[in-house]
Each structure stands twice: as structure tokens, then as C-alpha cells.
XYZ file of C-alpha atoms in Angstrom:
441
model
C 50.904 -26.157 1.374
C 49.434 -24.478 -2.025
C 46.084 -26.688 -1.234
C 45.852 -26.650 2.213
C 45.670 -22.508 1.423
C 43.293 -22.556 -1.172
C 40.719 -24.748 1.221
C 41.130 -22.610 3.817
C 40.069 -19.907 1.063
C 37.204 -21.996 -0.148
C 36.071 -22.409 3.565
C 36.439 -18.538 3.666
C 34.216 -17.814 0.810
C 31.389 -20.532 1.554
C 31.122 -19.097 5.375
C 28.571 -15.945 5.600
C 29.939 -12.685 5.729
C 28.678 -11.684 8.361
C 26.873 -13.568 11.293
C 27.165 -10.630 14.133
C 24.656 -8.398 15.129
C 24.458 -5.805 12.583
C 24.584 -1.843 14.202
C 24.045 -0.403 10.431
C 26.284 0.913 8.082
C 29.675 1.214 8.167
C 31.124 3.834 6.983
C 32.398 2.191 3.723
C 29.874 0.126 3.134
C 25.404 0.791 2.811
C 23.965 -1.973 4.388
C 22.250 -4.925 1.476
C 19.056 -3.814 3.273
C 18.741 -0.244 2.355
C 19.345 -1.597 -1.239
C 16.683 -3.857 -0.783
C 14.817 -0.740 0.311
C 15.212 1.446 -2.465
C 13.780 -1.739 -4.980
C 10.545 -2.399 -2.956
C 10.401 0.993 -2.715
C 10.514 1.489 -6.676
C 8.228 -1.144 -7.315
C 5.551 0.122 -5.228
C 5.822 3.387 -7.412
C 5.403 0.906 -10.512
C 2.411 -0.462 -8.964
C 0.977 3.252 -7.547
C 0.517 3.946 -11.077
C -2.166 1.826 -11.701
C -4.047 3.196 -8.475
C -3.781 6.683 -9.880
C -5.465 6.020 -12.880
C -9.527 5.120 -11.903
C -10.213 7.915 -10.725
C -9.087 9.893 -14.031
C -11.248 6.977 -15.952
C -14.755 7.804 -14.555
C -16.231 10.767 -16.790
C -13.790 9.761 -20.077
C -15.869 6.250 -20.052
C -19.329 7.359 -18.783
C -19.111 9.791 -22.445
C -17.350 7.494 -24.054
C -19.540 4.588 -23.685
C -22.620 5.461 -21.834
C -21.787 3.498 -18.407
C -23.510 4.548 -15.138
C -21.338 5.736 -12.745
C -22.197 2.939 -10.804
C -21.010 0.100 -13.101
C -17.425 2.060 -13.174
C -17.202 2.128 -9.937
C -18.471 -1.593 -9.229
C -15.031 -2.414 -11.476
C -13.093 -0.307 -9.513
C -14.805 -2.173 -6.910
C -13.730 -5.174 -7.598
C -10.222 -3.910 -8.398
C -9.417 -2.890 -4.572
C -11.099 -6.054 -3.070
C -9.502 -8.266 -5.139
C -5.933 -5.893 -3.691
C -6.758 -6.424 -0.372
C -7.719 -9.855 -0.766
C -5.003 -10.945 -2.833
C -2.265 -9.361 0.180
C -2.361 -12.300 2.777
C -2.196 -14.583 0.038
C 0.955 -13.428 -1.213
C 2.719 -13.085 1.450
C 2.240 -16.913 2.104
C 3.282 -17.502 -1.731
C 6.334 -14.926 -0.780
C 7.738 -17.512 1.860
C 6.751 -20.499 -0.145
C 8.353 -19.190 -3.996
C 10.464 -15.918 -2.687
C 9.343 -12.402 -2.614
C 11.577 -11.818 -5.943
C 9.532 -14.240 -8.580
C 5.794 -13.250 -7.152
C 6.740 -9.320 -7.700
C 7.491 -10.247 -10.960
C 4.620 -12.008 -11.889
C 2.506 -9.431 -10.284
C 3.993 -6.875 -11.964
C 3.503 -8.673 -15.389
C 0.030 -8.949 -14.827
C -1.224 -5.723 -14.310
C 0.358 -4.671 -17.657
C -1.094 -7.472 -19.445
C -4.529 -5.973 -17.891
C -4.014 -2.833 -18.664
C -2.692 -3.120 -22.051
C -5.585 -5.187 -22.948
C -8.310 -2.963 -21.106
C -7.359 -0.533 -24.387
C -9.489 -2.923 -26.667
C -12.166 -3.172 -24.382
C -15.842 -2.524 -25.457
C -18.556 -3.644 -22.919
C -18.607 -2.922 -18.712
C -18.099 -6.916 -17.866
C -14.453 -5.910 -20.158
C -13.377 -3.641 -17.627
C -14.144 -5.309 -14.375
C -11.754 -8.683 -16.126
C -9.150 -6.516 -17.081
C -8.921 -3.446 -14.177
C -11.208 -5.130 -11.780
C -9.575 -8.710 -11.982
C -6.097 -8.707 -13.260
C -4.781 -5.497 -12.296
C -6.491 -6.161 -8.670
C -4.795 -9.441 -8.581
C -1.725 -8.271 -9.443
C -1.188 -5.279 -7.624
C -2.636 -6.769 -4.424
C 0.354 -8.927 -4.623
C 2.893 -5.620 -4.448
C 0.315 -4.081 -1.559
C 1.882 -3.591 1.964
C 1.602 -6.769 2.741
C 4.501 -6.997 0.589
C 6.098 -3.955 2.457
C 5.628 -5.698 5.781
C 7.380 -8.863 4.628
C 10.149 -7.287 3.358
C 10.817 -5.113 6.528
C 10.622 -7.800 8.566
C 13.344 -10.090 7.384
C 15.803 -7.242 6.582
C 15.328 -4.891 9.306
C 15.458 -5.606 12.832
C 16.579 -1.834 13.854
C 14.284 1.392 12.193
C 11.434 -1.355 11.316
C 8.874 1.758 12.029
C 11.033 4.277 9.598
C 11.378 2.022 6.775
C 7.638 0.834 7.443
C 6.674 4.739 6.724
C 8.662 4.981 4.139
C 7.689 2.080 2.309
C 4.309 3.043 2.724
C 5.195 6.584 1.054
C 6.677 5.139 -1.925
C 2.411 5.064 -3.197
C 1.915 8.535 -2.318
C 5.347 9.154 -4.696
C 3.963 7.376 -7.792
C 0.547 8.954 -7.054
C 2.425 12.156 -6.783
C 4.681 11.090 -10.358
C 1.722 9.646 -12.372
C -1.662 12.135 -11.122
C -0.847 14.803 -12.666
C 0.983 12.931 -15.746
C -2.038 10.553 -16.705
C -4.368 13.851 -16.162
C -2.219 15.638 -18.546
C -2.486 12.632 -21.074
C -6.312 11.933 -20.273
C -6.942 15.339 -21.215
C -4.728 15.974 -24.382
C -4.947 12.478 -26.153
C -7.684 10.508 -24.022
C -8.148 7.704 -21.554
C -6.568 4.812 -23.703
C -2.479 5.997 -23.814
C -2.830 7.034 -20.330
C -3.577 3.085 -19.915
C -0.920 2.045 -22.000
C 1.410 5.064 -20.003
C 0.901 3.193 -16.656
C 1.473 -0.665 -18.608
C 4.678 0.475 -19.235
C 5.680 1.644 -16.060
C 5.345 -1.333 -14.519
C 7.617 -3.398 -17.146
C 10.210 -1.040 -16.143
C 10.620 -2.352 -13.018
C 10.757 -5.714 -14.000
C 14.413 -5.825 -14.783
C 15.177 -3.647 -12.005
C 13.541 -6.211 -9.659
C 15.132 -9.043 -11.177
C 18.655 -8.189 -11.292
C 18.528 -6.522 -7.625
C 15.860 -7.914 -5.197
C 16.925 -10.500 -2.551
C 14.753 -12.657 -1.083
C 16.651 -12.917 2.758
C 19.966 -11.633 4.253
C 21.058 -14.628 4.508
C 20.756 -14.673 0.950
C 23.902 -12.626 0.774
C 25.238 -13.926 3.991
C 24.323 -10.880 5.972
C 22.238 -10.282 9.716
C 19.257 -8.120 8.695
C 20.268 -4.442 9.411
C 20.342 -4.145 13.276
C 19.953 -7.674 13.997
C 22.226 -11.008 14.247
C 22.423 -13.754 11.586
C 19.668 -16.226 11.136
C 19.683 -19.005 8.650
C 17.317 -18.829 5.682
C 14.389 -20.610 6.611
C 13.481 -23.416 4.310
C 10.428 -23.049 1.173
C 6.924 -22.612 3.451
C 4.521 -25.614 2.039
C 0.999 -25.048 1.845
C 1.003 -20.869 1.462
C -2.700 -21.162 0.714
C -3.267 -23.190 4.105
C -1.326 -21.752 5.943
C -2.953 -18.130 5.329
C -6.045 -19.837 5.967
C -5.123 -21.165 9.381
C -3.460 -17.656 10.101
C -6.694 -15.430 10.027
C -8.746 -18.761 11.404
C -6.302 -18.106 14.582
C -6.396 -14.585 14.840
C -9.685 -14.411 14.199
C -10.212 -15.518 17.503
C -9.257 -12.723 19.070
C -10.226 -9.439 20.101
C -7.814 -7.156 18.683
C -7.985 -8.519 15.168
C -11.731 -7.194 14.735
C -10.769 -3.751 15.832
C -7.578 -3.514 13.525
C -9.874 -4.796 10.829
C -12.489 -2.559 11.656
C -10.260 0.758 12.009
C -8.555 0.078 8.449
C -11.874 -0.866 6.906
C -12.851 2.558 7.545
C -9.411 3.776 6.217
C -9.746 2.312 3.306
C -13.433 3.467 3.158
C -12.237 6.855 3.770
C -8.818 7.513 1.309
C -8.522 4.977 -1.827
C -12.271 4.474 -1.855
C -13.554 7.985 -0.958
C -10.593 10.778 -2.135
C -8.459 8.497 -4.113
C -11.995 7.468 -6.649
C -14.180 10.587 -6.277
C -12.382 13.657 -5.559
C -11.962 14.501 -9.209
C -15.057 13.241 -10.086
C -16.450 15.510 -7.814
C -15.006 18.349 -8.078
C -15.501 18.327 -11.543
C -19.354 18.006 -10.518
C -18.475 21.635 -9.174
C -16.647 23.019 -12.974
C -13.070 22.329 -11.842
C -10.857 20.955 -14.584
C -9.533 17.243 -14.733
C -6.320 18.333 -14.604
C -6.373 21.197 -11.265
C -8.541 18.498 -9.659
C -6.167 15.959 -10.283
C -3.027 17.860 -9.349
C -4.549 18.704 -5.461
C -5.091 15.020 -5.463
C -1.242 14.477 -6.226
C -0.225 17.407 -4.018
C -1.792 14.837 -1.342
C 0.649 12.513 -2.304
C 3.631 15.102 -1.624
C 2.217 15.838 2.189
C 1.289 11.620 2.487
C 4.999 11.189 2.649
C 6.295 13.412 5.325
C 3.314 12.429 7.208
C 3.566 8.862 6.625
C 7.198 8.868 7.492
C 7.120 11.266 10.437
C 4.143 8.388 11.637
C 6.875 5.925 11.658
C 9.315 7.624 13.384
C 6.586 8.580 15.882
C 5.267 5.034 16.223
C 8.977 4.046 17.399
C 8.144 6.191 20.821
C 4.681 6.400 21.129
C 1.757 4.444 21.980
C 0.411 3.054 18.223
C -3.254 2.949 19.712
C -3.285 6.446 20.333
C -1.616 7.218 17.488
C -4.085 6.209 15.765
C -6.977 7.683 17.716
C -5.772 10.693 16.873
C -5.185 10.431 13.208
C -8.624 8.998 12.613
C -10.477 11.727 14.304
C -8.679 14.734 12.304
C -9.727 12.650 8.835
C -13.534 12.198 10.345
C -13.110 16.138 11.187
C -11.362 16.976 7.700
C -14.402 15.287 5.966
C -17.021 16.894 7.409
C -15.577 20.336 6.295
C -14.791 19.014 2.434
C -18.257 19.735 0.627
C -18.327 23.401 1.987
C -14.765 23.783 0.425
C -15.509 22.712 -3.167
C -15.471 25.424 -5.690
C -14.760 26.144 -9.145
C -11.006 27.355 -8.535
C -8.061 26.600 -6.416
C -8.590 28.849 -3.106
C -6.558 28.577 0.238
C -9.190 26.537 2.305
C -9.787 23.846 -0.380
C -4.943 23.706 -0.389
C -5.448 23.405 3.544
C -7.602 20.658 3.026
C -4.897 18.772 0.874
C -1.945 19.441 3.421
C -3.922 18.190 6.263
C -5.370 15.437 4.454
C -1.937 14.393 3.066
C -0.693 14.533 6.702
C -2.937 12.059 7.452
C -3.637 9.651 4.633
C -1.533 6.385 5.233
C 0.150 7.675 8.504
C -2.672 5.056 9.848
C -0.384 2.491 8.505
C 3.010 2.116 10.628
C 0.910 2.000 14.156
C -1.357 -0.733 12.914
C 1.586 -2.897 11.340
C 3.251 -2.204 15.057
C 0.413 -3.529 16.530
C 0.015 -6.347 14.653
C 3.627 -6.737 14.905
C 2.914 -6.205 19.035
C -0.234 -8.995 18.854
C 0.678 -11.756 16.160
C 4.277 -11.932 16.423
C 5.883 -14.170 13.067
C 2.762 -14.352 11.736
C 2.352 -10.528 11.849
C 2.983 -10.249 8.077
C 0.044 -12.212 6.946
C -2.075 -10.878 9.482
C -1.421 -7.516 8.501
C -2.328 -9.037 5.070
C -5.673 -9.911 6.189
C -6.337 -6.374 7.677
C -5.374 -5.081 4.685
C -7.746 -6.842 2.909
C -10.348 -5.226 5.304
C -8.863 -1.986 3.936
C -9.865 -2.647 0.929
C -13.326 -3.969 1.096
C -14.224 -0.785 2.560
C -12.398 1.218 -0.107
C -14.447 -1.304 -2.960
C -17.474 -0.497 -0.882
C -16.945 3.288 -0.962
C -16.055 3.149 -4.740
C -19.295 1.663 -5.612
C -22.133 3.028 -3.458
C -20.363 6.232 -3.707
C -20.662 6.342 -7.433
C -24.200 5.094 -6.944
C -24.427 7.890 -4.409
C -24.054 10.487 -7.596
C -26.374 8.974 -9.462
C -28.889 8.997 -7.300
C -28.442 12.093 -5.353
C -26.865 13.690 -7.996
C -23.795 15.163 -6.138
C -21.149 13.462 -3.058
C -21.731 15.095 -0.158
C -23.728 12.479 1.458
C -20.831 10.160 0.792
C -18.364 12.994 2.695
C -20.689 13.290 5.526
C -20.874 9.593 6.500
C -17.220 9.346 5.956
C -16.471 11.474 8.474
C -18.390 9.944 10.708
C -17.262 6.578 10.391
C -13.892 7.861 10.940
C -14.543 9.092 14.867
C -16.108 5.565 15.191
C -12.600 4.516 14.671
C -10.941 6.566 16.573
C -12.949 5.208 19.384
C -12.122 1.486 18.223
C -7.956 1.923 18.191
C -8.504 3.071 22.000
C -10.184 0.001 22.725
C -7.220 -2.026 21.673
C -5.757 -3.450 24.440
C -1.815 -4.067 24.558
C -0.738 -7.725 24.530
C 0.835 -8.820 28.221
C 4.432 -9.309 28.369
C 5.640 -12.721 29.389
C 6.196 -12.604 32.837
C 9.599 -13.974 33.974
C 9.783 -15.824 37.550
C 12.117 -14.471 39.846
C 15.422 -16.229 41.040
């Protein structure tokens, strides 16, 4: 009787938890997924670090060393292609190895290239170390990463968490801006390096002990959704991210999400996130009030980033982003009139509205690629972010040549703007995928 009992128990314990349709959290319990949550959400701060930190570099190493402008921003360049390039990649190698061991990894290597960019001497030093190891390593924590997770955890508030995932940048923008300014200031560029390094070996641990790969993991449905097996290891990652933009390259709507976040890219990480302090410095504002409008951004990116996600839940995502596009483009055009010497109430308008609308781009066009690609939405969304980010490494670099040439940024604001009501017009073009039609009986 005594075994019969205790292999009924066994049975118990080996059988999943819970293989029901999930309608969130009970009132006992917090669903594994919101834990899950809170850890990508964490290590996306650890990686925003690293973001907030070229911008803050420019003028320290141009009198430090003597480099143009030009050849810092070519390394910063090279640091947000290699991030958007990097994305689809890894979330191929996420399915193939688990999303747990390449965050680590990642994570590891943009302190070892930051730690060692301290040392560095010569220009080709910093494109290795911030242009090629801390791109490839944070493009493996970018939203690609963000998109993975939400999909195999959440079935139910995918366009919440989506904005709130996005938000956790703006946070460590907002937590290491005005911190690394501070440092940059009092005791120079090198322990502001070594500040962000840190950071992200934090997280490692944290990451470690408390990231799961899938719910079934754990034996649980993903939040709002019924049980599915784990699938097994995906073969081929490289291949098969390959094959993925091959097919949706092919179509239509691809181009225009690619375009649209090209020009998002172009127009936030490349534009505000690498010359803002730069230039208003140009116009006698200090490092440090320059830098702390930039992180102010970061405090308005997150409501607006998360009230896009609720809003791309109920609205139309194309029109959505029409809309946000042409009040950046609009924002732009207004930006060299506004820089001054001092804080005034038109340049703080700037940085609400602008925060409003800095990554609330991204929930609509992960719904639509969600809408268009289907499984494969992930590493699609991958591949569009890697558009992002070769117009932000375009930006970076012409518009540092831009101030060498012209001697000041407002040519680079100007056409910003107007690349931004191009793609406003491109997300209305979008067209919505056909439902499947089911026969009558």
C-alpha cells in the first residue's frame, strides 16, 4: 500500500503543474511570468547603461586624444549596427542554447569591452572594444530579446509587457545619464567606463539564479494561455535566421517596417541619444544639465512607451504609428530654435514630448510583425531592428561629420524631421494581413 502511495506521489510531482489555460494570478500566487518579467526587465537596465555612456564620451576623447568627431562617432557607429545586427541572430541562438546562457554571455562581454576600452590608446582601440564587443554583446539583450521572451510567457497583456519591456532602457538611461555625467565630470571618462562594466556583472547572478527559459520549464501555461510542451533545441540558429529575413523579405510589409524603424533609429539613439549633449554643449550648456534633460527623456519614454502598449491592444498599430512619427518629424524641426545656454520651459517641453514619443514606436511595430510573420515574428522583429540600428550608426557618424564640417547640428535636426513625416506616410501604407477565411457549413 506504502508504494503504491508513494508512485502515485512520484506521478504527482513529475506531471506539470499546471496544463489549463492560465487567466493570471491568483490571488496567492504571482504568476512565474511576471517574475520572468521583472529579470528581463533588470537586465535590459544592465545593458541601457552602456547606451548611456557615448554620448558623454565625445568631447572627453576629442581633448583627450585629438580624435575628429567623426572617427568617435564612426565607433559608435559601428557599436549600434553591430546591436541591431547582432538581434535576429540571437534570437535564433535563444531557441537553439536558451535565452538564459546567451544573456549571460552577452552580458559578460560588454564588460570585458568596456573594462578594457580603459587602456585604450589609438581610434581603431575604441571601435574593437565599444564598437565591436559591447555592440555584439548588447545587441544580444536588444528587443529582440524582449520580443522572445514575451512571446513564450505571455499569451494575455503581450502589448503591456511589450511597453514595458521596452521602458526598462529608458529606466537605466534615466539611472545611469545623469550618474556617468556626474562621474565624467568630477573624475573623467575612464571610471564612468569601469561604472557601467560593473553594472552589468551585477546582473549576472541575478540572471542566473532566476531566468527561465519556457513555462513549461516550470510546468506552467504562459500567463493567459494553455500548456504547450517545450519545444525541442532549434538546429541551425544561423540558417534559420537567414532563411527567416530571405522569406520575409519577399514581402511588402517587411520593407516598410524596416524602413519606418530605420528612421527611428535614425531619429532617437542615433540623433538625441549621440548628439544632444554634444550639441548643446556647442551652445555653453554644461555636460551635466545637458545630460540630465536627456535622462528626464528617459522618465517621460516610460509612461509613453507603456501607455503605447496598452493603446496598441485597441487600436490600429499602423496608425499608431503614423501618428507618433509625425509629432517626432514636427518636434525636430522646432529643436535648434530651442537650444540655449540654460534650462528654459520650451527647451523641458521639448523633453516631455520627445520622451512621449521615443520608443512608443516599438509595441505597434512588434504587433505588426506579430500580425504579418506569425512564429517567426521574433526574429523578424530582429531583423527590423537591425534596420533600427543602421540608421541610428548612420546618424551617429555623418552627424558627427555634420559638426565638423558645418560646425554646428542643425542640418542634422532639420533632415531628421523630415525623414520622420516620410514615415509616417510609410506605416499608413501597411496593409493588414487577411484573415483566413473559414467556409461555411
Amino acid at each position: 500500500m506504502t508504494q503504491t502511495t508513494d508512485s502515485a506521489a512520484a506521478r504527482d510531482e513529475d506531471r506539470p503543474a499546471d496544463r489549463t489555460p492560465s487567466r493570471g494570478p491568483s490571488r496567492l500566487r504571482i504568476h512565474r511570468a511576471w517574475i520572468v518579467a521583472v529579470v528581463t526587465f533588470v537586465t535590459i537596465i544592465g545593458g541601457a547603461a552602456f547606451n548611456s555612456l557615448p554620448g558623454l564620451l565625445i568631447d572627453p576623447l576629442h581633448t583627450e586624444f585629438g580624435w575628429s568627431r567623426g572617427e568617435i562617432g564612426l565607433a559608435v557607429s559601428i557599436d549600434m549596427a553591430l546591436y541591431g545586427l547582432t538581434a535576429p541572430f540571437a534570437a535564433a541562438l535563444m531557441d537553439r542554447f536558451g535565452i538564459r546562457r546567451v544573456v549571460v554571455v552577452a552580458l559578460t562581454t560588454v564588460a570585458a569591452g568596456a573594462f578594457a576600452s580603459v587602456w585604450m590608446t589609438a581610434s581603431w582601440q575604441l571601435m574593437i572594444y565599444w564598437g565591436l564587443l559591447v555592440g555584439l554583446g548588447t545587441g544580444s539583450m536588444a528587443l529582440a530579446f524582449s520580443a522572445t521572451v514575451t512571446n513564450r510567457w505571455f499569451v494575455a497583456r503581450r502589448g503591456l509587457v511589450t511597453g514595458i519591456l521596452t521602458a526598462a532602457g529608458a529606466s537605466g538611461q534615466l539611472i545611469f545619464l545623469p550618474l556617468c555625467a556626474w562621474i565624467v565630470e568630477e573624475h573623467g571618462w575612464r571610471p564612468a567606463s569601469v561604472t557601467v562594466a560593473l553594472a552589468a556583472l551585477v546582473v549576472v547572478p541575478f540572471v542566473w539564479l532566476l531566468m527561465r527559459d519556457h513555462p513549461a520549464d516550470v510546468g506552467l501555461a504562459p500567463y493567459g494561455g494553455a500548456y504547450v510542451e517545450k519545444p525541442a533545441p532549434a538546429r541551425g540558429a544561423a540558417a534559420r535566421t537567414v532563411r527567416v529575413l530571405v522569406d520575409a523579405a519577399r514581402t511588402g510589409p517587411f520593407w516598410l517596417l524596416a524602413g519606418t524603424f530605420a528612421i527611428c533609429g535614425a531619429s532617437t539613439n542615433g540623433l538625441i541619444r549621440t548628439h544632444f549633449v554634444p550639441s548643446a554643449h556647442d551652445h555653453g550648456m554644461p555636460i551635466t544639465a545637458a545630460a540630465s534633460l536627456l535622462a528626464v527623456i528617459g522618465v517621460f519614454d516610460i509612461i509613453g512607451t507603456v501607455f503605447s502598449g496598452w493603446l496598441t491592444d485597441r487600436f490600429d498599430a499602423r496608425r499608431l504609428l503614423a501618428v507618433y512619427y509625425a509629432l517626432r518629424g514636427i518636434s525636430l524641426l522646432f529643436l535648434p530654435m530651442l537650444m540655449a545656454p540654460t534650462v528654459h520651459p520650451p527647451m523641458v517641453f521639448f523633453i516631455v514630448f520627445y520622451g512621449l514619443d521615443w520608443v512608443a514606436t516599438v509595441p505597434p511595430t512588434l504587433a505588426l510583425c506579430r500580425e504579418q510573420y506569425g512564429e517567426d515574428s521574433a526574429i523578424v522583429f530582429g531583423w527590423v531592428l537591425a534596420s533600427h540600428q543602421v540608421g541610428a550608426a548612420l546618424v551617429a557618424f555623418l552627424g558627427g561629420v555634420a559638426r565638423d564640417v558645418f560646425g554646428s547640428y542643425d542640418m542634422v535636426w532639420y533632415a531628421s524631421g523630415a525623414l520622420c513625416a516620410t514615415a509616417a506616410l510609410m506605416a499608413l501604407v501597411i496593409r493588414r494581413k487577411a484573415e483566413p477565411v473559414v467556409a461555411a457549413r
